[in-house]
Short mmCIF file of N, CA and C in Angstrom, two decimals:
data_model
loop_
_atom_site.label_atom_id
_atom_site.label_comp_id
_atom_site.label_asym_id
_atom_site.label_seq_id
_atom_site.Cartn_x
_atom_site.Cartn_y
_atom_site.Cartn_z
N UNK A 763 -22.80 -39.23 -29.45
CA UNK A 763 -22.10 -40.34 -28.87
C UNK A 763 -22.88 -41.67 -29.00
N UNK A 764 -24.18 -41.57 -28.83
CA UNK A 764 -24.97 -42.80 -28.91
C UNK A 764 -24.88 -43.39 -30.33
N UNK A 765 -24.88 -42.53 -31.34
CA UNK A 765 -24.76 -43.01 -32.72
C UNK A 765 -23.40 -43.72 -32.94
N UNK A 766 -22.34 -43.17 -32.38
CA UNK A 766 -21.01 -43.82 -32.49
C UNK A 766 -21.04 -45.16 -31.78
N UNK A 767 -21.62 -45.21 -30.58
CA UNK A 767 -21.66 -46.49 -29.84
C UNK A 767 -22.47 -47.53 -30.62
N UNK A 768 -23.55 -47.11 -31.23
CA UNK A 768 -24.34 -48.04 -32.05
C UNK A 768 -23.55 -48.55 -33.29
N UNK A 769 -22.79 -47.63 -33.89
CA UNK A 769 -21.98 -48.02 -35.03
C UNK A 769 -20.93 -49.03 -34.63
N UNK A 770 -20.26 -48.81 -33.51
CA UNK A 770 -19.24 -49.71 -33.02
C UNK A 770 -19.86 -51.06 -32.71
N UNK A 771 -21.01 -51.07 -32.05
CA UNK A 771 -21.66 -52.31 -31.70
C UNK A 771 -22.09 -53.10 -32.91
N UNK A 772 -22.59 -52.38 -33.92
CA UNK A 772 -23.03 -53.05 -35.14
C UNK A 772 -21.81 -53.65 -35.88
N UNK A 773 -20.75 -52.89 -35.95
CA UNK A 773 -19.53 -53.39 -36.59
C UNK A 773 -18.99 -54.59 -35.88
N UNK A 774 -18.99 -54.56 -34.56
CA UNK A 774 -18.47 -55.68 -33.76
C UNK A 774 -19.32 -56.93 -34.02
N UNK A 775 -20.61 -56.76 -34.12
CA UNK A 775 -21.51 -57.90 -34.37
C UNK A 775 -21.19 -58.50 -35.75
N UNK A 776 -20.97 -57.66 -36.72
CA UNK A 776 -20.66 -58.13 -38.08
C UNK A 776 -19.32 -58.87 -38.02
N UNK A 777 -18.35 -58.30 -37.31
CA UNK A 777 -17.03 -58.97 -37.17
C UNK A 777 -17.12 -60.30 -36.50
N UNK A 778 -17.93 -60.39 -35.45
CA UNK A 778 -18.09 -61.67 -34.73
C UNK A 778 -18.76 -62.72 -35.63
N UNK A 779 -19.53 -62.26 -36.62
CA UNK A 779 -20.15 -63.21 -37.55
C UNK A 779 -19.20 -63.60 -38.68
N UNK A 780 -17.93 -63.11 -38.63
CA UNK A 780 -16.95 -63.61 -39.57
C UNK A 780 -16.58 -62.76 -40.75
N UNK A 781 -17.09 -61.53 -40.79
CA UNK A 781 -16.76 -60.70 -41.91
C UNK A 781 -15.31 -60.17 -41.77
N UNK A 782 -14.39 -60.58 -42.70
CA UNK A 782 -12.98 -60.25 -42.53
C UNK A 782 -12.72 -58.74 -42.61
N UNK A 783 -13.43 -57.98 -43.41
CA UNK A 783 -13.19 -56.56 -43.48
C UNK A 783 -13.59 -55.87 -42.18
N UNK A 784 -14.72 -56.30 -41.61
CA UNK A 784 -15.16 -55.75 -40.30
C UNK A 784 -14.17 -56.15 -39.23
N UNK A 785 -13.62 -57.34 -39.30
CA UNK A 785 -12.60 -57.76 -38.32
C UNK A 785 -11.37 -56.86 -38.40
N UNK A 786 -10.92 -56.59 -39.62
CA UNK A 786 -9.78 -55.69 -39.79
C UNK A 786 -10.06 -54.33 -39.22
N UNK A 787 -11.22 -53.76 -39.52
CA UNK A 787 -11.61 -52.43 -38.96
C UNK A 787 -11.66 -52.47 -37.47
N UNK A 788 -12.15 -53.57 -36.88
CA UNK A 788 -12.16 -53.67 -35.42
C UNK A 788 -10.74 -53.58 -34.89
N UNK A 789 -9.79 -54.26 -35.58
CA UNK A 789 -8.39 -54.14 -35.19
C UNK A 789 -7.90 -52.70 -35.20
N UNK A 790 -8.25 -51.99 -36.29
CA UNK A 790 -7.88 -50.57 -36.36
C UNK A 790 -8.46 -49.76 -35.21
N UNK A 791 -9.73 -50.00 -34.93
CA UNK A 791 -10.39 -49.25 -33.87
C UNK A 791 -9.81 -49.54 -32.49
N UNK A 792 -9.47 -50.79 -32.27
CA UNK A 792 -8.83 -51.09 -30.97
C UNK A 792 -7.40 -50.53 -30.91
N UNK A 793 -6.73 -50.52 -32.05
CA UNK A 793 -5.38 -49.97 -32.07
C UNK A 793 -5.38 -48.45 -31.83
N UNK A 794 -6.27 -47.75 -32.52
CA UNK A 794 -6.30 -46.30 -32.50
C UNK A 794 -7.21 -45.77 -31.44
N UNK A 795 -8.14 -46.58 -30.93
CA UNK A 795 -9.11 -46.08 -30.00
C UNK A 795 -10.15 -45.17 -30.64
N UNK A 796 -10.39 -45.41 -31.93
CA UNK A 796 -11.32 -44.57 -32.67
C UNK A 796 -12.71 -44.52 -32.04
N UNK A 797 -13.33 -45.65 -31.86
CA UNK A 797 -14.63 -45.70 -31.22
C UNK A 797 -14.57 -46.53 -29.95
N UNK A 798 -13.43 -47.13 -29.71
CA UNK A 798 -13.27 -48.03 -28.59
C UNK A 798 -12.08 -47.66 -27.77
N UNK A 799 -12.01 -48.17 -26.55
CA UNK A 799 -10.85 -47.95 -25.69
C UNK A 799 -9.69 -48.68 -26.37
N UNK A 800 -8.54 -48.02 -26.51
CA UNK A 800 -7.40 -48.70 -27.13
C UNK A 800 -7.03 -49.96 -26.35
N UNK A 801 -6.74 -51.04 -27.12
CA UNK A 801 -6.38 -52.32 -26.53
C UNK A 801 -5.55 -53.11 -27.57
N UNK A 802 -4.28 -53.07 -27.38
CA UNK A 802 -3.36 -53.68 -28.38
C UNK A 802 -3.61 -55.17 -28.57
N UNK A 803 -3.94 -55.89 -27.51
CA UNK A 803 -4.17 -57.32 -27.62
C UNK A 803 -5.43 -57.62 -28.42
N UNK A 804 -6.49 -56.82 -28.17
CA UNK A 804 -7.74 -56.99 -28.94
C UNK A 804 -7.47 -56.65 -30.42
N UNK A 805 -6.71 -55.62 -30.67
CA UNK A 805 -6.37 -55.25 -32.05
C UNK A 805 -5.72 -56.40 -32.74
N UNK A 806 -4.70 -56.99 -32.13
CA UNK A 806 -4.00 -58.13 -32.71
C UNK A 806 -4.93 -59.31 -32.94
N UNK A 807 -5.82 -59.57 -32.00
CA UNK A 807 -6.79 -60.68 -32.16
C UNK A 807 -7.64 -60.49 -33.42
N UNK A 808 -8.11 -59.27 -33.61
CA UNK A 808 -8.96 -58.98 -34.79
C UNK A 808 -8.14 -59.05 -36.08
N UNK A 809 -6.90 -58.52 -36.07
CA UNK A 809 -6.07 -58.60 -37.29
C UNK A 809 -5.85 -60.03 -37.67
N UNK A 810 -5.56 -60.90 -36.67
CA UNK A 810 -5.33 -62.32 -36.96
C UNK A 810 -6.58 -63.00 -37.50
N UNK A 811 -7.71 -62.70 -36.94
CA UNK A 811 -8.96 -63.29 -37.42
C UNK A 811 -9.19 -62.94 -38.86
N UNK A 812 -8.97 -61.66 -39.22
CA UNK A 812 -9.14 -61.24 -40.60
C UNK A 812 -8.08 -61.86 -41.54
N UNK A 813 -6.86 -61.93 -41.06
CA UNK A 813 -5.77 -62.50 -41.87
C UNK A 813 -6.07 -64.00 -42.16
N UNK A 814 -6.65 -64.68 -41.22
CA UNK A 814 -6.94 -66.13 -41.45
C UNK A 814 -7.93 -66.28 -42.55
N UNK A 815 -8.70 -65.24 -42.90
CA UNK A 815 -9.63 -65.32 -44.00
C UNK A 815 -9.08 -64.69 -45.26
N UNK A 816 -7.81 -64.29 -45.18
CA UNK A 816 -7.15 -63.74 -46.39
C UNK A 816 -7.37 -62.28 -46.65
N UNK A 817 -7.83 -61.53 -45.65
CA UNK A 817 -8.03 -60.10 -45.82
C UNK A 817 -6.66 -59.43 -46.02
N UNK A 818 -6.48 -58.81 -47.20
CA UNK A 818 -5.16 -58.30 -47.59
C UNK A 818 -4.51 -57.37 -46.63
N UNK A 819 -5.25 -56.36 -46.15
CA UNK A 819 -4.65 -55.39 -45.24
C UNK A 819 -4.28 -56.02 -43.89
N UNK A 820 -5.09 -56.99 -43.45
CA UNK A 820 -4.81 -57.68 -42.19
C UNK A 820 -3.55 -58.55 -42.37
N UNK A 821 -3.40 -59.16 -43.54
CA UNK A 821 -2.24 -59.97 -43.80
C UNK A 821 -0.97 -59.10 -43.74
N UNK A 822 -1.04 -57.93 -44.37
CA UNK A 822 0.08 -56.99 -44.33
C UNK A 822 0.39 -56.55 -42.91
N UNK A 823 -0.64 -56.25 -42.13
CA UNK A 823 -0.45 -55.83 -40.74
C UNK A 823 0.18 -56.93 -39.95
N UNK A 824 -0.26 -58.13 -40.09
CA UNK A 824 0.29 -59.28 -39.36
C UNK A 824 1.76 -59.51 -39.72
N UNK A 825 2.03 -59.42 -40.99
CA UNK A 825 3.43 -59.58 -41.43
C UNK A 825 4.30 -58.49 -40.82
N UNK A 826 3.82 -57.24 -40.85
CA UNK A 826 4.60 -56.12 -40.37
C UNK A 826 4.85 -56.22 -38.84
N UNK A 827 3.86 -56.78 -38.14
CA UNK A 827 3.97 -56.87 -36.68
C UNK A 827 4.49 -58.21 -36.19
N UNK A 828 4.79 -59.13 -37.17
CA UNK A 828 5.32 -60.43 -36.78
C UNK A 828 4.29 -61.33 -36.11
N UNK A 829 3.03 -61.17 -36.46
CA UNK A 829 1.93 -61.96 -35.90
C UNK A 829 1.69 -63.20 -36.73
N UNK A 830 1.52 -64.34 -36.10
CA UNK A 830 1.24 -65.56 -36.80
C UNK A 830 -0.29 -65.74 -36.94
N UNK A 831 -0.79 -65.96 -38.09
CA UNK A 831 -2.22 -66.16 -38.33
C UNK A 831 -2.54 -67.54 -38.80
N UNK A 832 -1.53 -68.38 -39.09
CA UNK A 832 -1.80 -69.71 -39.62
C UNK A 832 -1.99 -70.73 -38.51
#
């Protein structure tokens, strides 16, 4: 468990520093609860952050969910 917690914390730090792929993955983790407690609003926030940087999968996710990233 500690290793998973460390992985999630490291990924979150990378995402907070602006890495769009890490931001998209954070969205997935919040959506699915993979390493984190599921939180739909946090998932959307990360998808939008990644989409604003042109991350393809995040753009698709935002379009599918009707989220505005512009």
